């Protein structure tokens, strides 16, 4: 059975390099393991995503949060603005149940205007998902504007990093599926 994966891109417009990067990672992972993927952009959350209570979120935002919570694994890609991910991305993640991502594989990716934003993945995203006790994949993917041509990630070193991260993600999902099967086998 394919692994249920949610791809969440923190972009606020389309087309988006963050979405394109997330799609590239998803395709590389899907070439290695069967995936049932659902993709969302932050812009899908709709107006009103800044609500103060989960019950007051618009239906688009509710759908994203519920999909994230029920996924077996996540691919998260964000644009970097002024040294961090978008505030509304964080706001939406704040509505995710603190236990919902425990022990789930999460592949982290980000895009930015230049190399000075490259550590956002390590200094912002990894600690955020660490709070949730998620299993962040060791290799993260960062791409800057020069890595894209017509919105597609084409730079060879970036392509190799995508393959490496996707391979680790697929292996993590495979191990998780195997562990789940072993646990089920021991219950009968």
Tab-separated table of C-alpha atoms in Angstrom:
chain	number	residue	atom	x	y	z
A	1	UNK	CA	0.000	0.000	0.000
A	2	UNK	CA	1.402	3.451	-0.885
A	3	UNK	CA	2.541	5.710	1.937
A	4	UNK	CA	0.242	8.670	2.581
A	5	UNK	CA	2.423	11.756	2.133
A	6	UNK	CA	1.441	15.398	2.431
A	7	UNK	CA	3.489	17.971	0.567
A	8	UNK	CA	3.101	21.423	2.095
A	9	UNK	CA	4.649	24.432	0.426
A	10	UNK	CA	4.652	27.688	2.360
A	11	UNK	CA	4.244	29.818	-0.757
A	12	UNK	CA	1.821	32.716	-0.900
A	13	UNK	CA	1.513	32.873	-4.704
A	14	UNK	CA	1.641	30.694	-7.793
A	15	UNK	CA	3.781	29.807	-9.630
A	16	UNK	CA	6.301	29.293	-6.865
A	17	UNK	CA	9.882	28.056	-6.680
A	18	UNK	CA	9.118	26.511	-3.286
A	19	UNK	CA	6.276	24.497	-4.817
A	20	UNK	CA	8.471	23.523	-7.770
A	21	UNK	CA	11.214	22.331	-5.397
A	22	UNK	CA	8.713	20.346	-3.338
A	23	UNK	CA	7.387	18.744	-6.513
A	24	UNK	CA	10.910	17.797	-7.608
A	25	UNK	CA	11.556	16.150	-4.238
A	26	UNK	CA	8.217	14.330	-4.374
A	27	UNK	CA	8.923	12.997	-7.876
A	28	UNK	CA	12.380	11.792	-6.829
A	29	UNK	CA	10.922	9.997	-3.796
A	30	UNK	CA	8.025	8.531	-5.792
A	31	UNK	CA	10.554	7.001	-8.183
A	32	UNK	CA	11.798	4.903	-5.235
A	33	UNK	CA	8.701	4.046	-3.192
A	34	UNK	CA	4.944	4.013	-3.779
A	35	UNK	CA	3.379	7.235	-2.515
A	36	UNK	CA	-0.156	8.539	-2.225
A	37	UNK	CA	0.599	12.255	-2.181
A	38	UNK	CA	-1.587	15.233	-1.479
A	39	UNK	CA	-0.097	18.676	-2.148
A	40	UNK	CA	-1.049	21.977	-0.543
A	41	UNK	CA	0.268	25.504	-0.817
A	42	UNK	CA	-0.082	28.055	1.976
A	43	UNK	CA	-2.199	30.084	-0.425
A	44	UNK	CA	-4.743	27.197	-0.352
A	45	UNK	CA	-5.470	28.030	3.289
A	46	UNK	CA	-7.580	30.962	2.148
A	47	UNK	CA	-8.260	34.321	3.635
A	48	UNK	CA	-8.765	34.168	7.361
A	49	UNK	CA	-5.793	31.863	7.925
A	50	UNK	CA	-4.747	34.339	10.616
A	51	UNK	CA	-7.605	33.214	12.882
A	52	UNK	CA	-6.786	32.956	16.572
A	53	UNK	CA	-8.505	29.597	17.144
A	54	UNK	CA	-8.459	26.412	15.091
A	55	UNK	CA	-12.258	26.320	15.079
A	56	UNK	CA	-12.261	29.704	13.325
A	57	UNK	CA	-9.923	28.706	10.488
A	58	UNK	CA	-11.372	28.772	6.981
A	59	UNK	CA	-12.152	25.358	5.474
A	60	UNK	CA	-9.002	25.410	3.298
A	61	UNK	CA	-6.781	25.894	6.340
A	62	UNK	CA	-8.685	23.243	8.307
A	63	UNK	CA	-8.150	20.784	5.443
A	64	UNK	CA	-4.399	21.451	5.396
A	65	UNK	CA	-4.005	21.009	9.160
A	66	UNK	CA	-6.052	17.798	9.167
A	67	UNK	CA	-4.105	16.402	6.204
A	68	UNK	CA	-0.788	17.177	7.915
A	69	UNK	CA	-1.948	15.469	11.108
A	70	UNK	CA	-3.157	12.325	9.333
A	71	UNK	CA	-0.192	11.940	6.960
A	72	UNK	CA	2.359	9.175	7.378
A	73	UNK	CA	5.097	11.581	6.269
A	74	UNK	CA	5.600	15.166	5.121
A	75	UNK	CA	7.580	17.050	2.533
A	76	UNK	CA	7.764	20.690	3.615
A	77	UNK	CA	9.149	23.448	1.413
A	78	UNK	CA	9.122	27.133	2.287
A	79	UNK	CA	10.284	30.372	0.763
A	80	UNK	CA	12.689	32.377	2.901
A	81	UNK	CA	11.903	36.029	3.522
A	82	UNK	CA	14.172	38.175	5.678
A	83	UNK	CA	15.925	35.191	7.239
A	84	UNK	CA	12.921	33.007	8.070
A	85	UNK	CA	9.891	31.158	6.772
A	86	UNK	CA	6.636	33.113	6.259
A	87	UNK	CA	4.794	34.028	9.438
A	88	UNK	CA	1.500	32.604	8.167
A	89	UNK	CA	3.234	29.274	7.494
A	90	UNK	CA	4.267	29.143	11.162
A	91	UNK	CA	0.819	30.299	12.253
A	92	UNK	CA	-0.819	27.418	10.391
A	93	UNK	CA	1.703	24.905	11.785
A	94	UNK	CA	0.843	26.200	15.275
A	95	UNK	CA	-2.613	24.617	14.856
A	96	UNK	CA	-1.147	21.125	14.312
A	97	UNK	CA	-1.624	18.866	17.324
A	98	UNK	CA	1.726	18.633	19.171
A	99	UNK	CA	1.639	14.804	19.094
A	100	UNK	CA	0.449	14.383	15.495
A	101	UNK	CA	3.902	14.303	13.885
A	102	UNK	CA	5.739	12.190	16.447
A	103	UNK	CA	8.049	9.679	14.760
A	104	UNK	CA	6.872	10.670	11.268
A	105	UNK	CA	9.464	11.327	8.536
A	106	UNK	CA	9.649	14.961	7.413
A	107	UNK	CA	11.795	16.110	4.506
A	108	UNK	CA	12.727	19.790	4.785
A	109	UNK	CA	13.322	22.141	1.860
A	110	UNK	CA	13.541	25.887	1.334
A	111	UNK	CA	14.096	28.445	-1.393
A	112	UNK	CA	15.605	31.885	-1.119
A	113	UNK	CA	17.105	34.715	-3.073
A	114	UNK	CA	20.690	33.791	-2.262
A	115	UNK	CA	23.035	31.618	-0.267
A	116	UNK	CA	22.820	33.706	2.901
A	117	UNK	CA	19.420	32.097	3.575
A	118	UNK	CA	20.712	28.520	3.257
A	119	UNK	CA	20.884	27.842	7.005
A	120	UNK	CA	17.206	28.619	7.552
A	121	UNK	CA	16.498	24.924	7.120
A	122	UNK	CA	18.854	24.036	9.974
A	123	UNK	CA	18.181	26.987	12.278
A	124	UNK	CA	14.438	27.466	11.748
A	125	UNK	CA	12.714	24.457	10.165
A	126	UNK	CA	14.560	21.583	11.844
A	127	UNK	CA	13.937	22.920	15.402
A	128	UNK	CA	10.287	23.613	14.538
A	129	UNK	CA	9.665	20.017	13.525
A	130	UNK	CA	11.890	18.796	16.353
A	131	UNK	CA	9.329	20.269	18.736
A	132	UNK	CA	6.778	17.875	17.225
A	133	UNK	CA	9.204	14.923	17.691
A	134	UNK	CA	9.141	14.406	13.934
A	135	UNK	CA	11.932	12.426	12.301
A	136	UNK	CA	13.495	15.053	10.074
A	137	UNK	CA	15.447	13.554	7.196
A	138	UNK	CA	19.207	14.211	7.629
A	139	UNK	CA	19.658	15.800	4.203
A	140	UNK	CA	17.679	18.990	3.707
A	141	UNK	CA	17.365	20.788	0.374
A	142	UNK	CA	17.982	24.494	-0.154
A	143	UNK	CA	17.770	26.201	-3.533
A	144	UNK	CA	18.398	29.804	-4.503
A	145	UNK	CA	17.152	31.767	-7.489
A	146	UNK	CA	20.124	30.786	-9.654
A	147	UNK	CA	19.228	27.091	-9.339
A	148	UNK	CA	16.034	27.517	-11.365
A	149	UNK	CA	15.345	28.009	-15.058
A	150	UNK	CA	11.758	28.869	-15.950
A	151	UNK	CA	10.683	27.848	-12.440
A	152	UNK	CA	12.271	24.390	-12.623
A	153	UNK	CA	15.167	23.289	-10.390
A	154	UNK	CA	17.879	22.369	-12.905
A	155	UNK	CA	21.245	23.000	-11.233
A	156	UNK	CA	23.170	19.654	-11.177
A	157	UNK	CA	24.407	19.883	-7.562
A	158	UNK	CA	20.862	20.697	-6.438
A	159	UNK	CA	19.509	17.758	-8.448
A	160	UNK	CA	21.947	15.441	-6.679
A	161	UNK	CA	20.930	16.824	-3.268
A	162	UNK	CA	17.266	16.277	-4.163
A	163	UNK	CA	18.040	12.651	-5.082
A	164	UNK	CA	19.984	12.140	-1.838
A	165	UNK	CA	17.239	13.618	0.356
A	166	UNK	CA	14.528	11.724	-1.534
A	167	UNK	CA	16.466	8.475	-1.130
A	168	UNK	CA	16.721	8.997	2.642
A	169	UNK	CA	13.017	9.890	2.764
A	170	UNK	CA	12.047	6.761	0.815
A	171	UNK	CA	14.277	4.594	3.026
A	172	UNK	CA	12.707	6.100	6.139
A	173	UNK	CA	9.221	5.404	4.801
A	174	UNK	CA	10.210	1.874	3.811
A	175	UNK	CA	11.583	1.184	7.280
A	176	UNK	CA	8.441	2.654	8.810
A	177	UNK	CA	6.208	0.456	6.624
A	178	UNK	CA	8.299	-2.605	7.490
A	179	UNK	CA	8.126	-1.806	11.199
A	180	UNK	CA	4.345	-1.369	11.013
A	181	UNK	CA	3.992	-4.704	9.196
A	182	UNK	CA	6.153	-6.408	11.840
A	183	UNK	CA	4.053	-4.898	14.623
A	184	UNK	CA	0.847	-6.129	12.970
A	185	UNK	CA	2.303	-9.612	12.494
A	186	UNK	CA	3.000	-9.859	16.230
A	187	UNK	CA	-0.538	-8.918	17.245
A	188	UNK	CA	-2.121	-12.083	15.807
